[in-house]
């Protein structure tokens, strides 16, 4: 099959793999990228919000031809109980800027475009090929890969593992452990198609403006989870995800949860009359800083979701993926320029550079958040949303009850559902984990 | 949630998707067993494509034609050896149009 030797083999053509392969090829390295999908993107699932800044650092003029859906002018956070939502909406004309900061995208289309750029940059991209094994020498150094296309081994100085969250190759080779059910969420989503004008009317949008909604509360039925509703040009992405361990524990079915979310009185009118054209599911790394595995070794580095680089609090993943890919590529380029071997010691530069970037800094900031939300999921995802909804209703409903009584009722509902100590404790723990 | 579950068939959802099925080559295998372990039982509900079913003898079986390759069953069932998980051959399996 392929008997030449490469400077680098990139496994996977998602955000991380494309970021890495593009950067390596641009720097003149001889790159082979292998992707199991029919094309780059055909296996990938995302909400999907694209963060411009990180893509600009790789492809500065991406806006010229990338398939972008809508630029975001409004962000909504909803705290939901069964019949209501309490919302925080932020909309600003500032987001109608010359070079918008965030866009919605459709992954299958976006990845195809990104992959085209990787090819233009000079990498050899081979799709419909699953890498089945990492080839290691007698000392454990990774020296290449084997694929399901037969033809034996393909060799390279370094292998960039951009294989996504479940990371089969790396775990099989013993480079890292399989993610724990408490460290990954399963998200299910659907694409709801509607006429463009209908979407613009329902969400009060003009032109290419877009809105995203992040929702939490009783929709996850006490599990650690979130829902989302994102506007694209002619469709709405809608989905919900919860920790795998919670699905395992509760026996709830993910698609039932999705269906209940869709029927919520705050959600149903937004998608009424839509035609669903796809149902997808994917894992999301949720373990944060403490779940990051060994990032490099002799002859290999791991980037993106496979390295569990995902900021669940801010719903950022693709940007961490493409940035870690770019940074790994820069580290490899530096080692190569010095004409040094791809040893663990030399490749540790990747980790050093990563630590100087927003990626590790952000993940470190929230290092205690996952544990807090997982252990307290009943309080944060069920009890509090219900209480807040009740408090809001108490506040706005005019029924002749003196206001002082109303305030007492609200306070009492909080303290009887969760003791003073519990409330203060949660507030304190949340503040500390946020710090 | 207090309200009853809305009626939904995952088959209707999967029907929208595109697949290239690798006939006769299932990429996931369930370890033969007489009574299912808790991990195997969890797969009956956790799989978002409902690929796992109980057969007439009360054993867990897989039919992976509708599999969306999310990897959830691998996370739950591989560490205990209950299932063996591989990617479909290159090009086969689910083909997302949107993702
Ligand atoms: C529902 C959902 C919503 C999300 N929303 C957002 C969002 O709004 N914004 C955001 O920034 N992030 C979001 N994320 C996270 C984001 O999608 C991921 O962080 C990102 O896709 C990770 O990129 P990656 O390249 O590391 O992995 P992936 O995109 O998963 O790419 C891995 C690639 O490797 C290929 N591959 C794997 N193994 C092999 C093999 N053995 N041989 C060959 N090829 C292989 C796969 O086919 C795939 O193409 C969301 C995720 C989900 C599931
Ligand atoms: S990979 Fe996901 S969809 Fe496929 S069988 Fe496993 S849990 Fe079900």
Short mmCIF file of C-alpha atoms in Angstrom, two decimals, chain A residues 50-218:
data_model
loop_
_atom_site.label_atom_id
_atom_site.label_comp_id
_atom_site.label_asym_id
_atom_site.label_seq_id
_atom_site.Cartn_x
_atom_site.Cartn_y
_atom_site.Cartn_z
CA UNK A 50 -17.47 27.47 16.18
CA UNK A 51 -15.16 29.90 17.96
CA UNK A 52 -13.52 32.18 15.40
CA UNK A 53 -10.43 33.18 17.32
CA UNK A 54 -8.98 29.67 17.42
CA UNK A 55 -9.71 28.96 13.77
CA UNK A 56 -8.22 32.33 12.77
CA UNK A 57 -4.95 31.24 14.34
CA UNK A 58 -4.90 28.33 11.89
CA UNK A 59 -6.69 29.69 8.82
CA UNK A 60 -6.89 33.50 9.16
CA UNK A 61 -9.18 34.07 6.18
CA UNK A 62 -11.56 31.17 6.90
CA UNK A 63 -14.60 33.43 6.52
CA UNK A 64 -13.99 33.63 2.78
CA UNK A 65 -15.16 30.12 2.00
CA UNK A 66 -15.92 28.12 5.17
CA UNK A 67 -19.50 26.81 5.39
CA UNK A 68 -20.77 28.97 8.27
CA UNK A 69 -24.42 28.98 9.28
CA UNK A 70 -25.23 31.99 11.48
CA UNK A 71 -23.13 34.40 13.51
CA UNK A 72 -24.35 34.53 17.09
CA UNK A 73 -25.90 37.71 18.41
CA UNK A 74 -27.72 36.19 21.35
CA UNK A 75 -27.05 33.65 24.08
CA UNK A 76 -29.85 32.32 26.26
CA UNK A 77 -29.46 30.30 29.45
CA UNK A 78 -32.59 28.57 30.63
CA UNK A 79 -33.20 27.01 33.99
CA UNK A 80 -36.14 24.71 33.48
CA UNK A 81 -38.74 22.92 35.51
CA UNK A 82 -41.46 20.80 33.97
CA UNK A 83 -43.70 23.67 32.93
CA UNK A 84 -41.54 26.79 32.93
CA UNK A 85 -38.13 28.25 32.35
CA UNK A 86 -36.31 31.08 34.05
CA UNK A 87 -34.09 32.71 31.45
CA UNK A 88 -31.06 34.87 31.21
CA UNK A 89 -30.79 36.30 27.70
CA UNK A 90 -27.88 38.28 26.43
CA UNK A 91 -28.22 39.92 23.05
CA UNK A 92 -25.96 42.63 21.78
CA UNK A 93 -25.61 44.61 18.59
CA UNK A 94 -21.88 44.42 19.26
CA UNK A 95 -21.99 40.87 17.93
CA UNK A 96 -23.02 42.20 14.53
CA UNK A 97 -19.39 42.98 13.92
CA UNK A 98 -17.18 42.84 10.90
CA UNK A 99 -15.49 39.62 11.97
CA UNK A 100 -17.97 37.84 14.25
CA UNK A 101 -16.71 35.93 17.26
CA UNK A 102 -18.93 32.84 17.15
CA UNK A 103 -20.84 31.01 14.44
CA UNK A 104 -23.05 27.97 14.25
CA UNK A 105 -21.78 25.31 11.86
CA UNK A 106 -22.83 21.88 10.62
CA UNK A 107 -19.97 19.51 11.35
CA UNK A 108 -20.24 17.16 8.39
CA UNK A 109 -20.04 20.15 6.03
CA UNK A 110 -17.48 22.11 8.00
CA UNK A 111 -15.07 19.20 8.38
CA UNK A 112 -15.25 18.50 4.66
CA UNK A 113 -14.18 22.10 4.02
CA UNK A 114 -11.41 21.94 6.63
CA UNK A 115 -10.17 18.69 5.12
CA UNK A 116 -10.00 20.37 1.71
CA UNK A 117 -7.68 22.98 3.24
CA UNK A 118 -5.52 20.21 4.70
CA UNK A 119 -5.15 18.70 1.23
CA UNK A 120 -4.38 22.09 -0.30
CA UNK A 121 -1.68 22.55 2.32
CA UNK A 122 -0.06 19.42 0.96
CA UNK A 123 -0.98 16.57 3.31
CA UNK A 124 -1.94 13.18 1.93
CA UNK A 125 -5.46 12.55 3.25
CA UNK A 126 -6.81 9.02 3.01
CA UNK A 127 -10.42 8.38 4.07
CA UNK A 128 -12.45 5.18 4.47
CA UNK A 129 -9.48 3.74 6.34
CA UNK A 130 -9.62 2.68 9.97
CA UNK A 131 -6.34 2.59 11.83
CA UNK A 132 -6.43 -0.68 13.72
CA UNK A 133 -3.16 -0.70 15.61
CA UNK A 134 -0.21 1.42 16.64
CA UNK A 135 3.11 -0.15 15.71
CA UNK A 136 5.70 0.00 18.48
CA UNK A 137 9.33 -1.03 18.41
CA UNK A 138 11.00 -3.26 20.98
CA UNK A 139 11.41 -0.28 23.33
CA UNK A 140 7.76 0.76 23.13
CA UNK A 141 8.41 3.72 20.84
CA UNK A 142 5.53 4.30 18.43
CA UNK A 143 6.92 3.99 14.91
CA UNK A 144 3.81 3.78 12.76
CA UNK A 145 0.34 2.34 12.28
CA UNK A 146 -1.56 -0.54 10.73
CA UNK A 147 -4.88 -0.09 8.98
CA UNK A 148 -7.80 -2.25 7.89
CA UNK A 149 -6.69 -1.75 4.29
CA UNK A 150 -4.02 -4.38 4.73
CA UNK A 151 -0.63 -3.67 3.25
CA UNK A 152 1.21 -3.94 6.52
CA UNK A 153 2.76 -1.13 8.46
CA UNK A 154 3.05 2.54 7.56
CA UNK A 155 5.92 4.28 9.27
CA UNK A 156 6.42 7.80 10.56
CA UNK A 157 8.65 9.69 12.98
CA UNK A 158 5.66 10.68 15.05
CA UNK A 159 1.97 9.70 15.27
CA UNK A 160 -0.56 12.35 16.23
CA UNK A 161 -3.54 10.67 17.87
CA UNK A 162 -6.59 12.78 17.07
CA UNK A 163 -8.99 9.88 17.33
CA UNK A 164 -11.76 11.52 19.36
CA UNK A 165 -13.21 10.97 22.79
CA UNK A 166 -13.35 7.21 22.99
CA UNK A 167 -9.75 6.89 21.80
CA UNK A 168 -9.65 3.23 20.96
CA UNK A 169 -6.10 3.06 19.62
CA UNK A 170 -4.42 4.83 22.49
CA UNK A 171 -6.27 2.83 25.11
CA UNK A 172 -5.56 -0.47 23.35
CA UNK A 173 -1.89 0.40 23.17
CA UNK A 174 -1.90 1.18 26.89
CA UNK A 175 -1.03 4.86 26.43
CA UNK A 176 -4.04 5.90 28.52
CA UNK A 177 -7.07 4.38 30.19
CA UNK A 178 -10.54 4.13 28.68
CA UNK A 179 -12.62 7.09 29.97
CA UNK A 180 -14.76 6.34 33.02
CA UNK A 181 -18.58 6.53 32.77
CA UNK A 182 -18.42 9.42 35.26
CA UNK A 183 -16.07 11.34 32.96
CA UNK A 184 -18.07 11.30 29.73
CA UNK A 185 -21.54 12.45 28.75
CA UNK A 186 -23.69 10.89 26.07
CA UNK A 187 -25.49 13.48 23.95
CA UNK A 188 -28.28 12.77 21.49
CA UNK A 189 -29.37 15.33 18.95
CA UNK A 190 -31.67 15.92 16.03
CA UNK A 191 -31.67 18.26 13.05
CA UNK A 192 -35.01 20.01 12.66
CA UNK A 193 -35.56 21.64 9.30
CA UNK A 194 -37.80 24.67 8.89
CA UNK A 195 -38.03 27.45 6.32
CA UNK A 196 -35.41 30.11 6.93
CA UNK A 197 -38.03 32.85 7.53
CA UNK A 198 -39.77 30.71 10.13
CA UNK A 199 -36.54 30.34 12.10
CA UNK A 200 -35.87 34.07 11.82
CA UNK A 201 -39.40 34.92 12.99
CA UNK A 202 -39.38 32.53 15.92
CA UNK A 203 -36.01 33.69 17.20
CA UNK A 204 -36.31 37.37 16.17
CA UNK A 205 -33.39 37.27 13.77
CA UNK A 206 -32.49 39.17 10.65
CA UNK A 207 -30.14 37.99 7.93
CA UNK A 208 -27.45 35.67 9.20
CA UNK A 209 -27.96 36.42 12.88
CA UNK A 210 -28.25 33.43 15.17
CA UNK A 211 -29.27 32.47 18.71
CA UNK A 212 -28.17 29.62 20.93
CA UNK A 213 -29.97 28.33 23.99
CA UNK A 214 -28.31 26.27 26.73
CA UNK A 215 -30.81 24.65 29.06
CA UNK A 216 -30.53 22.86 32.38
CA UNK A 217 -32.94 21.73 35.03
CA UNK A 218 -35.58 19.07 35.40
#
